[in-house]
Coordinates of C-alpha atoms in Angstrom, one line a residue:
Chain A
M1 CA 15.4 -35.4 -13.2
P2 CA 18.3 -34.2 -15.1
S3 CA 21.4 -33.1 -13.7
N4 CA 22.7 -29.4 -13.8
K5 CA 24.0 -29.1 -17.2
S6 CA 25.5 -25.4 -16.6
V7 CA 28.0 -27.1 -14.0
S8 CA 28.5 -30.6 -15.6
D9 CA 27.5 -32.5 -18.1
A10 CA 28.4 -36.0 -16.8
P11 CA 25.4 -37.9 -15.6
I12 CA 24.9 -38.4 -11.7
F13 CA 24.5 -42.3 -10.2
Q14 CA 22.4 -42.6 -7.3
F15 CA 22.9 -45.8 -5.8
T16 CA 19.5 -46.7 -3.7
N17 CA 18.7 -49.6 -1.4
C18 CA 22.2 -50.1 0.2
R19 CA 24.0 -49.7 2.9
I20 CA 27.8 -47.8 2.6
L21 CA 30.8 -48.0 4.5
R22 CA 31.0 -44.5 6.6
S23 CA 32.4 -43.2 9.9
H24 CA 33.5 -46.9 10.4
Q25 CA 29.9 -48.0 10.3
L26 CA 27.7 -49.4 7.8
Q27 CA 24.8 -46.9 7.1
R28 CA 21.7 -47.0 5.3
E29 CA 22.1 -44.1 3.0
D30 CA 22.0 -43.8 -0.8
L31 CA 25.6 -43.2 -2.6
W32 CA 25.9 -40.3 -5.4
V33 CA 28.6 -40.4 -8.1
R34 CA 29.8 -38.3 -10.8
E35 CA 32.5 -38.9 -13.4
G36 CA 34.1 -41.5 -10.7
K37 CA 33.6 -38.9 -7.7
I38 CA 31.4 -39.3 -4.7
L39 CA 29.0 -36.4 -4.4
N40 CA 27.7 -34.8 -1.5
P41 CA 23.8 -35.0 -2.2
E42 CA 23.0 -32.0 -0.1
K43 CA 25.3 -29.8 -1.7
L44 CA 24.1 -31.1 -5.0
F45 CA 20.5 -30.2 -4.0
F46 CA 21.2 -26.8 -2.6
D47 CA 24.0 -25.6 -4.6
E48 CA 23.7 -27.0 -8.1
K49 CA 19.8 -27.8 -7.6
G50 CA 21.0 -31.1 -9.0
S51 CA 19.3 -34.6 -8.8
A52 CA 20.0 -37.9 -10.2
D53 CA 20.1 -38.9 -13.9
I54 CA 20.3 -42.5 -13.4
Q55 CA 18.6 -44.5 -10.2
L56 CA 20.2 -48.0 -9.2
D57 CA 18.6 -50.3 -7.2
C58 CA 21.1 -52.1 -5.1
K59 CA 18.8 -54.5 -3.1
D60 CA 20.1 -53.9 0.1
S61 CA 23.5 -54.8 -1.0
I62 CA 26.8 -53.2 0.8
I63 CA 28.9 -50.8 -1.2
A64 CA 32.2 -50.8 0.6
P65 CA 36.1 -50.0 -1.1
G66 CA 37.7 -53.2 -2.7
F67 CA 39.8 -55.2 -0.8
I68 CA 43.7 -54.8 -0.8
D69 CA 45.3 -58.2 -0.7
V70 CA 49.1 -57.9 0.3
Q71 CA 49.9 -61.4 0.3
I72 CA 48.7 -63.8 -2.5
N73 CA 51.0 -66.3 -3.9
G74 CA 48.6 -67.3 -7.1
G75 CA 45.4 -68.6 -7.6
F76 CA 43.5 -70.8 -10.3
G77 CA 46.4 -72.4 -11.5
V78 CA 48.7 -69.6 -11.4
D79 CA 51.8 -69.8 -9.3
F80 CA 53.5 -66.3 -8.8
S81 CA 57.0 -68.2 -7.8
L82 CA 57.3 -70.0 -10.8
A83 CA 59.9 -69.0 -13.5
A84 CA 57.6 -68.5 -16.4
D85 CA 58.4 -67.0 -19.9
D86 CA 55.0 -65.0 -19.5
V87 CA 54.7 -64.0 -15.8
Q88 CA 52.4 -61.2 -17.2
S89 CA 49.2 -63.3 -18.0
G90 CA 49.3 -65.3 -15.0
I91 CA 48.9 -62.2 -13.3
S92 CA 46.3 -60.9 -15.2
L93 CA 44.1 -64.1 -14.8
V94 CA 44.5 -63.9 -11.2
S95 CA 44.0 -60.3 -11.5
Q96 CA 40.9 -60.4 -13.3
K97 CA 39.3 -63.3 -11.3
I98 CA 40.0 -62.0 -7.9
L99 CA 37.8 -59.3 -8.6
S100 CA 34.7 -61.1 -8.3
H101 CA 35.9 -61.8 -4.6
G102 CA 36.1 -58.1 -4.1
V103 CA 39.7 -57.4 -4.4
T104 CA 40.5 -54.6 -6.4
S105 CA 44.3 -54.2 -5.5
F106 CA 47.0 -57.0 -5.0
C107 CA 50.8 -57.8 -4.3
P108 CA 51.8 -61.0 -6.4
T109 CA 53.8 -62.8 -3.3
L110 CA 57.0 -64.9 -4.2
V111 CA 57.7 -67.3 -1.8
T112 CA 61.2 -68.4 -0.9
S113 CA 62.7 -69.0 -4.4
P114 CA 66.3 -69.5 -6.0
P115 CA 68.0 -66.5 -7.2
S116 CA 67.5 -67.6 -11.1
V117 CA 63.5 -67.0 -10.3
Y118 CA 63.4 -63.9 -8.9
H119 CA 65.8 -62.6 -11.8
K120 CA 63.5 -64.4 -14.3
V121 CA 60.2 -63.2 -12.9
L122 CA 60.6 -59.6 -11.4
P123 CA 61.5 -57.8 -14.5
Q124 CA 58.1 -59.3 -15.9
I125 CA 56.4 -57.9 -13.2
S126 CA 54.9 -54.1 -13.5
V127 CA 52.9 -51.8 -11.4
R128 CA 49.4 -50.8 -12.8
N129 CA 45.8 -49.5 -11.8
G130 CA 43.0 -51.7 -11.6
G131 CA 39.9 -51.4 -13.7
P132 CA 37.1 -53.6 -15.4
H133 CA 39.7 -55.7 -16.6
G134 CA 41.2 -56.9 -13.2
A135 CA 42.4 -55.7 -10.0
G136 CA 45.5 -53.2 -10.0
I137 CA 48.8 -54.4 -9.0
L138 CA 50.8 -52.4 -6.2
G139 CA 53.8 -54.5 -6.5
A140 CA 55.6 -57.9 -5.9
H141 CA 55.5 -59.1 -2.3
L142 CA 59.0 -61.1 -1.6
E143 CA 58.3 -63.6 1.5
G144 CA 61.7 -64.9 1.8
P145 CA 64.4 -66.5 1.2
F146 CA 65.9 -64.4 4.0
I147 CA 63.8 -65.9 6.9
S148 CA 64.4 -67.9 9.9
K149 CA 65.1 -72.0 9.2
E150 CA 63.3 -72.8 12.2
K151 CA 60.1 -70.7 10.9
K152 CA 60.1 -71.8 7.3
G153 CA 56.7 -73.1 7.6
A154 CA 55.6 -74.2 3.8
H155 CA 58.7 -72.7 2.5
S156 CA 61.6 -74.9 0.8
E157 CA 64.9 -75.0 3.3
H158 CA 67.3 -75.6 0.5
Y159 CA 67.0 -72.2 -0.7
L160 CA 66.8 -70.3 2.4
S161 CA 69.7 -67.5 2.5
T162 CA 71.5 -64.7 4.7
F163 CA 72.8 -61.7 3.9
E164 CA 75.1 -61.7 6.6
S165 CA 78.4 -61.2 4.5
G166 CA 77.5 -58.5 2.4
A167 CA 74.4 -57.3 3.9
F168 CA 72.2 -55.3 1.2
Q169 CA 74.3 -56.2 -1.7
D170 CA 73.6 -59.5 -0.9
L171 CA 70.2 -58.9 -0.9
L172 CA 70.2 -57.4 -4.3
A173 CA 72.6 -60.0 -5.8
T174 CA 69.4 -62.5 -5.0
Y175 CA 66.6 -60.4 -6.2
R176 CA 68.3 -57.7 -8.6
H177 CA 65.3 -56.2 -9.8
L178 CA 63.9 -54.1 -6.9
D179 CA 61.8 -51.6 -9.0
C180 CA 58.4 -53.2 -8.7
V181 CA 59.2 -54.6 -5.2
R182 CA 56.4 -53.3 -2.7
I183 CA 57.0 -55.6 0.3
V184 CA 60.2 -57.6 1.5
T185 CA 59.5 -60.0 4.5
L186 CA 62.3 -61.1 6.4
A187 CA 63.7 -62.1 10.0
P188 CA 65.1 -59.3 11.7
E189 CA 67.5 -61.8 13.7
M190 CA 69.4 -62.3 11.3
K191 CA 73.2 -60.6 10.9
R192 CA 73.2 -57.1 9.4
S193 CA 69.6 -57.1 9.4
S194 CA 69.3 -53.5 10.2
E195 CA 71.4 -52.1 7.4
V196 CA 69.3 -53.9 4.8
I197 CA 66.0 -52.8 6.5
Q198 CA 67.5 -49.4 6.3
E199 CA 68.3 -49.3 2.8
L200 CA 65.3 -51.2 1.8
T201 CA 63.3 -48.2 3.7
R202 CA 65.2 -45.7 2.3
R203 CA 64.1 -47.1 -1.3
G204 CA 60.8 -46.8 -0.3
I205 CA 60.0 -50.7 0.1
C206 CA 58.0 -51.9 3.2
V207 CA 59.6 -54.1 5.4
S208 CA 57.7 -56.9 7.1
L209 CA 58.9 -59.1 10.1
G210 CA 57.8 -62.8 9.5
H211 CA 59.0 -66.3 9.4
S212 CA 61.4 -65.3 12.5
V213 CA 62.3 -66.6 16.0
A214 CA 63.1 -62.9 17.1
N215 CA 62.3 -61.7 20.2
L216 CA 60.6 -58.5 21.1
S217 CA 63.6 -56.2 21.7
Q218 CA 64.9 -57.5 18.1
A219 CA 61.3 -57.0 16.4
E220 CA 61.1 -53.3 18.3
E221 CA 64.8 -52.9 16.8
A222 CA 63.9 -53.5 13.5
V223 CA 61.1 -51.3 13.5
R224 CA 63.5 -48.7 14.8
H225 CA 65.4 -49.2 11.7
G226 CA 62.0 -48.4 9.3
A227 CA 60.1 -52.1 9.6
T228 CA 56.4 -51.3 9.5
F229 CA 54.5 -54.5 8.8
I230 CA 54.5 -58.2 10.2
T231 CA 53.8 -61.0 8.3
H232 CA 50.7 -63.3 8.9
L233 CA 50.7 -62.4 13.0
F234 CA 51.0 -65.7 15.4
N235 CA 52.2 -67.7 12.2
A236 CA 55.5 -69.0 11.7
M237 CA 57.1 -67.1 14.3
L238 CA 57.5 -67.3 18.4
P239 CA 53.9 -67.7 20.3
F240 CA 53.3 -65.0 22.6
H241 CA 55.0 -65.2 26.0
H242 CA 54.0 -63.2 28.7
R243 CA 57.4 -62.8 30.0
D244 CA 58.9 -62.1 26.2
P245 CA 56.0 -61.6 23.5
G246 CA 58.2 -61.7 20.6
I247 CA 57.1 -60.2 17.4
V248 CA 53.2 -60.3 18.5
G249 CA 54.6 -57.9 21.1
L250 CA 54.8 -55.1 18.7
L251 CA 51.2 -54.7 18.9
T252 CA 51.3 -52.7 22.4
S253 CA 55.1 -51.9 22.4
D254 CA 56.0 -48.6 24.0
Q255 CA 59.9 -48.9 22.2
I256 CA 58.6 -47.8 19.3
P257 CA 58.8 -44.5 17.5
A258 CA 56.0 -42.6 18.7
R259 CA 54.2 -41.7 15.3
R260 CA 54.9 -45.1 13.7
R261 CA 51.9 -47.3 13.8
V262 CA 53.1 -50.8 13.1
F263 CA 50.5 -52.9 11.0
Y264 CA 49.9 -56.8 11.0
G265 CA 48.9 -59.0 8.3
M266 CA 46.1 -62.0 9.4
I267 CA 45.1 -64.8 7.9
S268 CA 41.5 -65.3 9.2
D269 CA 40.1 -68.4 7.5
G270 CA 39.6 -69.8 11.1
I271 CA 42.4 -72.5 10.4
H272 CA 45.8 -70.5 10.7
T273 CA 44.5 -68.5 13.7
N274 CA 41.9 -69.5 16.1
P275 CA 39.1 -66.6 16.0
A276 CA 39.8 -65.9 19.5
A277 CA 43.3 -65.1 18.7
L278 CA 42.5 -62.9 16.0
R279 CA 40.0 -61.0 18.5
I280 CA 43.1 -60.4 21.0
A281 CA 45.2 -59.1 18.3
H282 CA 42.1 -56.8 16.8
R283 CA 41.6 -55.6 20.3
A284 CA 44.9 -54.7 21.6
H285 CA 46.0 -53.0 18.0
P286 CA 42.3 -52.2 16.3
K287 CA 44.3 -49.8 13.6
G288 CA 47.0 -52.1 12.9
L289 CA 45.2 -54.9 11.2
V290 CA 45.4 -56.2 7.8
L291 CA 43.3 -58.9 6.4
V292 CA 45.5 -61.4 4.1
T293 CA 44.4 -64.4 1.8
D294 CA 48.1 -65.7 1.5
A295 CA 46.0 -67.8 -1.2
I296 CA 47.8 -70.2 -3.3
A297 CA 47.5 -71.3 -6.9
G298 CA 44.9 -74.1 -6.0
M299 CA 42.6 -71.1 -5.0
G300 CA 39.4 -71.6 -7.1
L301 CA 40.1 -74.7 -8.5
A302 CA 39.1 -78.5 -7.1
P303 CA 41.4 -80.7 -5.0
G304 CA 44.3 -82.0 -6.0
R305 CA 48.2 -81.2 -6.6
H306 CA 49.5 -77.6 -7.2
T307 CA 52.8 -75.9 -6.6
L308 CA 53.6 -73.4 -4.0
G309 CA 57.1 -72.1 -5.8
Q310 CA 59.7 -74.9 -4.9
Q311 CA 57.1 -76.8 -3.1
V312 CA 54.4 -79.5 -4.1
I313 CA 51.0 -78.6 -1.9
E314 CA 48.2 -81.2 -1.8
V315 CA 44.8 -79.6 -1.3
D316 CA 42.4 -82.3 0.8
G317 CA 39.2 -81.2 1.3
L318 CA 39.2 -77.8 3.6
N319 CA 43.0 -78.0 4.3
T320 CA 46.2 -78.0 2.5
Y321 CA 49.3 -79.3 3.3
I322 CA 52.8 -79.8 2.0
A323 CA 52.9 -83.1 -0.2
G324 CA 53.4 -86.2 2.2
E325 CA 53.1 -83.9 5.4
H326 CA 50.4 -83.4 7.8
S327 CA 51.4 -80.9 9.9
I328 CA 50.1 -77.4 11.4
R329 CA 53.5 -76.0 10.2
S330 CA 52.7 -76.7 6.9
L331 CA 49.0 -75.3 6.5
V332 CA 48.5 -72.8 3.5
T333 CA 45.3 -71.0 2.7
F334 CA 42.8 -73.1 0.5
S335 CA 40.8 -70.2 -0.7
P336 CA 39.6 -66.5 0.9
H337 CA 36.4 -66.0 2.7
L338 CA 36.6 -62.8 3.8
G339 CA 33.1 -61.4 4.1
P340 CA 32.2 -62.9 7.5
C341 CA 35.1 -62.3 9.4
V342 CA 35.0 -58.4 8.3
F343 CA 31.2 -57.8 8.8
Chain B
M1 CA -11.1 -23.1 13.4
R2 CA -11.1 -26.6 13.1
L3 CA -9.6 -28.4 16.3
V4 CA -8.4 -31.6 15.3
I5 CA -7.8 -33.9 18.5
L6 CA -5.8 -37.2 18.5
D7 CA -4.9 -39.8 21.3
D8 CA -0.9 -39.4 20.7
Y9 CA 1.8 -38.2 18.8
D10 CA 1.8 -40.7 16.3
L11 CA -1.6 -40.4 15.6
A12 CA -1.5 -36.7 15.2
S13 CA 1.3 -36.9 12.8
E14 CA -0.3 -39.4 10.7
W15 CA -3.8 -37.5 10.7
A16 CA -1.7 -34.4 9.6
A17 CA 0.1 -36.2 6.9
K18 CA -2.8 -37.9 5.6
Y19 CA -4.2 -34.4 5.3
I20 CA -1.4 -32.8 3.4
C21 CA -1.2 -36.1 1.1
N22 CA -5.0 -35.7 0.5
R23 CA -5.0 -32.0 -0.1
I24 CA -2.2 -32.4 -2.6
I25 CA -4.0 -35.1 -4.9
Q26 CA -6.8 -33.5 -5.0
F27 CA -5.5 -30.5 -6.5
K28 CA -4.2 -32.5 -9.3
P29 CA -1.0 -30.9 -9.6
S30 CA 0.8 -31.0 -12.9
Q31 CA 3.5 -29.0 -15.2
G32 CA 2.7 -25.5 -14.7
R33 CA -0.1 -26.1 -12.0
Y34 CA 2.0 -26.6 -8.7
F35 CA 0.8 -27.3 -5.5
T36 CA 2.2 -25.0 -3.1
L37 CA 3.2 -26.1 0.4
G38 CA 4.7 -24.1 3.4
L39 CA 6.6 -25.9 5.9
P40 CA 7.9 -26.2 9.6
T41 CA 11.1 -27.2 11.4
G42 CA 11.8 -29.0 14.6
S43 CA 10.6 -31.8 16.7
T44 CA 6.9 -31.5 16.3
P45 CA 6.7 -32.5 12.3
L46 CA 9.3 -35.2 12.2
G47 CA 6.5 -38.1 12.6
C48 CA 4.4 -36.2 9.7
Y49 CA 7.5 -36.5 7.5
K50 CA 8.1 -39.8 8.3
K51 CA 4.5 -40.5 7.2
L52 CA 4.7 -38.4 4.1
I53 CA 8.0 -40.2 3.0
E54 CA 6.4 -43.2 3.4
Y55 CA 3.5 -42.3 1.2
H56 CA 5.6 -41.3 -1.3
K57 CA 8.0 -44.9 -1.0
N58 CA 4.7 -46.7 -1.3
G59 CA 4.0 -44.9 -4.5
D60 CA 0.7 -42.9 -3.4
L61 CA 2.2 -39.5 -3.3
S62 CA 4.7 -37.8 -5.6
F63 CA 6.2 -34.1 -5.0
K64 CA 7.0 -33.4 -8.4
Y65 CA 4.5 -30.8 -9.1
V66 CA 5.0 -29.3 -5.6
K67 CA 6.4 -26.2 -4.4
T68 CA 7.5 -25.9 -1.1
F69 CA 8.6 -22.7 1.0
N70 CA 10.1 -23.2 4.3
M71 CA 9.3 -21.0 7.2
D72 CA 12.6 -19.8 8.5
E73 CA 16.2 -20.0 8.8
Y74 CA 19.3 -19.3 11.4
V75 CA 21.2 -16.0 10.7
G76 CA 25.0 -17.0 10.4
L77 CA 24.8 -20.9 10.9
P78 CA 26.9 -22.7 7.8
R79 CA 24.5 -24.3 5.6
N80 CA 26.0 -27.6 6.0
H81 CA 25.9 -27.1 10.0
P82 CA 24.1 -30.0 11.4
E83 CA 21.5 -28.0 13.0
S84 CA 20.8 -25.7 10.0
Y85 CA 17.5 -25.9 8.8
H86 CA 18.9 -27.0 5.4
S87 CA 20.4 -29.9 6.8
Y88 CA 17.0 -30.6 8.6
M89 CA 14.9 -30.5 5.6
W90 CA 17.3 -32.4 3.7
N91 CA 17.8 -35.1 6.1
N92 CA 14.2 -35.6 7.4
F93 CA 12.4 -34.6 3.8
F94 CA 14.0 -33.8 0.7
K95 CA 16.7 -36.8 0.3
H96 CA 13.7 -39.5 0.7
I97 CA 11.0 -37.8 -1.7
D98 CA 11.3 -36.5 -5.6
I99 CA 10.6 -33.1 -5.1
D100 CA 12.8 -31.0 -7.9
P101 CA 15.6 -28.9 -6.0
N102 CA 14.6 -25.7 -8.0
N103 CA 11.3 -26.0 -6.3
A104 CA 12.6 -26.4 -2.7
H105 CA 13.1 -22.9 -1.0
I106 CA 14.5 -22.0 2.1
L107 CA 15.6 -18.5 3.3
D108 CA 19.4 -18.0 2.9
G109 CA 20.8 -17.2 6.5
N110 CA 24.0 -16.4 5.2
A111 CA 23.0 -14.0 2.3
P112 CA 25.1 -10.8 2.1
D113 CA 22.2 -8.7 2.3
L114 CA 19.6 -10.2 4.7
Q115 CA 16.3 -7.9 4.1
A116 CA 16.9 -8.4 0.2
E117 CA 16.8 -12.0 0.8
C118 CA 13.7 -11.6 3.0
D119 CA 12.1 -9.5 0.2
A120 CA 12.9 -11.9 -2.6
F121 CA 11.8 -14.8 -0.6
E122 CA 8.4 -12.8 -0.7
K123 CA 8.7 -12.4 -4.3
K124 CA 9.1 -16.0 -5.1
I125 CA 6.2 -17.0 -3.0
E126 CA 3.9 -14.5 -5.1
E127 CA 5.6 -15.9 -8.3
A128 CA 4.4 -19.1 -7.3
G129 CA 0.6 -17.9 -6.7
G130 CA 0.9 -17.7 -3.3
I131 CA 0.9 -20.7 -0.8
D132 CA -2.0 -23.4 -0.6
L133 CA -1.3 -24.8 2.5
F134 CA 1.0 -23.5 5.2
V135 CA 2.1 -25.9 7.8
G136 CA 3.4 -24.9 10.7
G137 CA 4.3 -25.5 14.7
I138 CA 3.9 -23.2 17.7
G139 CA 6.6 -22.4 20.1
P140 CA 6.0 -22.7 23.8
D141 CA 5.9 -18.8 23.6
G142 CA 2.9 -19.1 21.3
H143 CA 5.0 -18.2 18.1
I144 CA 4.6 -19.0 14.8
A145 CA 7.8 -19.3 12.8
F146 CA 10.0 -17.2 14.8
N147 CA 7.3 -14.4 15.2
E148 CA 8.2 -13.9 18.8
P149 CA 6.3 -12.4 21.4
G150 CA 5.8 -8.8 20.1
S151 CA 6.0 -9.2 16.5
S152 CA 3.3 -7.4 14.4
L153 CA 0.8 -9.4 13.2
A154 CA 0.8 -8.3 9.9
S155 CA 4.6 -8.8 9.6
R156 CA 6.6 -10.0 6.2
T157 CA 9.5 -12.3 6.0
R158 CA 12.3 -10.0 7.9
L159 CA 15.2 -10.6 10.4
K160 CA 14.2 -11.5 13.8
T161 CA 16.3 -11.7 17.0
L162 CA 15.1 -14.8 19.3
A163 CA 13.5 -14.4 22.4
M164 CA 15.2 -16.3 25.1
D165 CA 12.4 -18.7 25.4
T166 CA 13.3 -19.7 21.9
I167 CA 16.9 -19.7 22.7
L168 CA 16.1 -22.2 25.7
A169 CA 14.2 -24.2 23.7
N170 CA 16.6 -24.4 21.0
A171 CA 19.5 -25.6 23.4
K172 CA 18.8 -29.1 23.5
Y173 CA 20.0 -29.1 19.7
F174 CA 23.3 -27.6 20.3
D175 CA 24.5 -29.7 23.2
G176 CA 22.9 -27.9 25.9
D177 CA 25.0 -24.9 25.3
L178 CA 23.2 -21.6 24.9
S179 CA 26.5 -19.7 23.6
K180 CA 26.0 -21.8 20.8
V181 CA 22.1 -20.9 19.9
P182 CA 21.8 -18.5 17.3
T183 CA 20.5 -15.6 18.0
M184 CA 19.0 -14.4 15.0
A185 CA 16.8 -15.8 12.1
L186 CA 15.2 -15.2 9.1
T187 CA 11.3 -15.7 9.1
V188 CA 8.1 -15.4 7.4
G189 CA 6.1 -13.1 9.1
V190 CA 2.4 -13.4 10.6
G191 CA 1.1 -11.9 7.7
T192 CA 3.1 -13.7 4.9
V193 CA 1.3 -17.2 7.0
M194 CA -2.1 -15.5 7.0
D195 CA -1.9 -14.9 3.1
A196 CA -1.8 -18.6 2.8
R197 CA -5.1 -20.1 1.7
E198 CA -5.1 -22.6 4.5
V199 CA -3.2 -22.8 7.4
M200 CA -2.5 -26.0 9.6
I201 CA -0.8 -25.8 12.8
L202 CA 1.0 -28.8 14.4
I203 CA 0.6 -28.7 18.1
T204 CA 1.9 -31.9 20.2
G205 CA 3.1 -32.3 24.1
A206 CA 2.2 -31.0 27.4
H207 CA 4.8 -28.5 27.2
K208 CA 2.9 -26.8 24.4
A209 CA -0.6 -27.0 26.0
F210 CA -0.1 -23.3 27.5
A211 CA 0.6 -21.9 24.5
L212 CA -2.1 -23.6 22.8
Y213 CA -4.7 -22.2 25.1
K214 CA -3.6 -18.9 24.9
A215 CA -3.5 -19.1 20.8
I216 CA -7.4 -20.4 20.9
E217 CA -9.2 -19.9 23.9
E218 CA -7.7 -15.8 24.4
G219 CA -8.0 -13.1 22.2
V220 CA -6.0 -12.3 19.4
N221 CA -2.8 -10.8 20.8
H222 CA 0.4 -10.0 19.4
M223 CA 2.4 -11.6 22.8
W224 CA 1.1 -14.7 21.5
T225 CA 1.3 -14.6 17.5
V226 CA -0.5 -17.9 16.6
S227 CA -3.6 -16.3 18.0
A228 CA -3.6 -14.3 14.9
F229 CA -5.1 -17.2 13.0
Q230 CA -8.3 -17.0 14.5
Q231 CA -8.8 -14.4 12.2
H232 CA -7.7 -16.6 9.1
P233 CA -10.8 -18.2 7.0
R234 CA -9.4 -21.6 7.0
T235 CA -7.1 -22.9 9.7
I236 CA -6.9 -26.4 11.2
F237 CA -5.2 -27.4 14.6
V238 CA -3.6 -30.8 15.1
C239 CA -3.2 -31.7 18.2
D240 CA -2.6 -34.7 20.6
E241 CA -4.3 -35.4 24.2
D242 CA -1.5 -33.8 26.1
A243 CA -1.5 -30.5 23.9
T244 CA -5.0 -29.9 25.6
L245 CA -4.1 -30.4 28.7
E246 CA -4.6 -26.5 29.7
L247 CA -8.1 -26.3 27.4
R248 CA -11.5 -26.2 28.7
V249 CA -13.2 -29.3 29.1
K250 CA -16.3 -27.8 27.1
T251 CA -13.7 -26.8 24.4
V252 CA -11.8 -30.4 24.3
K253 CA -15.6 -32.1 24.4
Y254 CA -17.1 -30.1 21.5
F255 CA -14.2 -30.4 19.1
K256 CA -13.9 -34.2 19.7
G257 CA -17.3 -34.6 19.5
L258 CA -16.8 -33.3 15.7
M259 CA -14.0 -36.1 14.9
H260 CA -16.3 -37.8 12.6
V261 CA -16.7 -34.6 10.5
H262 CA -13.0 -34.2 10.5
N263 CA -12.4 -37.6 9.7
K264 CA -14.2 -37.5 6.4
L265 CA -11.2 -34.9 5.2
V266 CA -8.5 -37.9 5.6
D267 CA -10.7 -41.0 4.9
P268 CA -10.6 -42.0 2.2
L269 CA -6.8 -41.5 1.7
Y270 CA -6.4 -40.8 -1.5
S271 CA -3.4 -42.1 -3.9
M272 CA -1.7 -41.3 -6.8
K273 CA -1.8 -44.7 -7.9
E274 CA -5.5 -44.0 -8.8
E275 CA -5.4 -41.3 -10.8
N276 CA -3.1 -43.1 -13.4

């Protein structure tokens, strides 16, 4: 039956035989869309006397908003931390390939690198909307180099840095171009971090705490200065201890501003965190959980060697290690499997 | 009248749905020749609506050439309120079938001129050629639609103040809070329903038993407005065992004995697939 042309000429789509995400539940309901906007079908029926122009049988699929990946270092052979001449084509390739994994927006992430890399790569990154061509680019996530040596994980020790002499000016000298930067991960126990956090926050850049040996007080101080995110909770930070919960304690801290919500990234591949730990974090602070892949260039490709910025990575079966090292601290994600975790 | 007694709620709902299905299909509705159906709300017809939806989803029944007229709607309740009869009809029936929205008529309880809205509704029924089959329920006080005890048996569509029995019965839909239940409604009149070519009343549950007794075993009385249908040429009462608890054994035995005749109305169950 045709839609009511006196209200709008645009066709009405009715997605049937599907489950939609509504009120935090999966409900068996049809989804009605016109010109990219979701319609209230009851209003359409009684007000406009409208009905669907095109019905699409979803064969019992789930219709859900696209995933947003705020920590992804590359994929399909592309390494975002490489000082390439044509960074855009690498980003575009990844943005197009991750669509079929359900990701519709992401933050290309750069691991600890020498300033020359940032100077070359950052000017080439631009924020843009997604579409059929690929996922949207929200801005860069700079993970390092202002992180702790003890918790460097897979990052290159040689290029770690501090901002204790010039605070924000040191950071600016390292990165130079901040226009397209959306998130910066840093270790808050570093000297003068409060000034840096304040200035980044003032510029609208999200400050995330990670790769750090900060105790809970230092982490709370960072949040009071503007930090709002935690980079891959549990990994590359002090473990939860009942007398000093460290950064993990932010999930239930009462020493942070009342209306501020701290979000935390979690790598849910079952290897970086034990599912039981993931559940503890979720139950303690369900509204702060953000799933991330922290995927690397090797995602989507066969086992072998790939780069992760200044490091060389070896993919061996399900696990991935810094080439030559086989310890947990150097584990990096192979490929994202978010579906079973979410649903 | 026909009194069709089934063992339980589900069987009664199914019998009623089959009857409606057969009536629509036998009518052979088409472009310009619509089957007009009067429809109720409440908990009683839910099972019947589910069955009709099932027949539609199986491809056996289409509502493309069916026009519907609901019996009533609360006054002053926002149309998108979860307990409005608009919401009820959308969620329990219209959203699952292929009826043309222009053919689904429900009184507007928020119209600026309520009597004009009622008059317009009567006119729409007339323009549609009258109602072929009016399906209704019965209140515990024996009312049809919101024709409360004392309503004229010749009444037409109008504004009515709800009786306390009705407000109490509806409180369960408003968190049990009497103050939240609307006190007025627009309703088709007894006379409006009597004008239909055929009437089918669904009555299930022990709490309706006394009302059924008053409606069919006592006289025609404006205190029990469903009793008016004793004077309608084609009325079917479809009920379950529990609803017959206040009837005379003689009445129940007589009509149960006629079930083989009644069942010819629903068996065979027609399908629009055969028509094509």
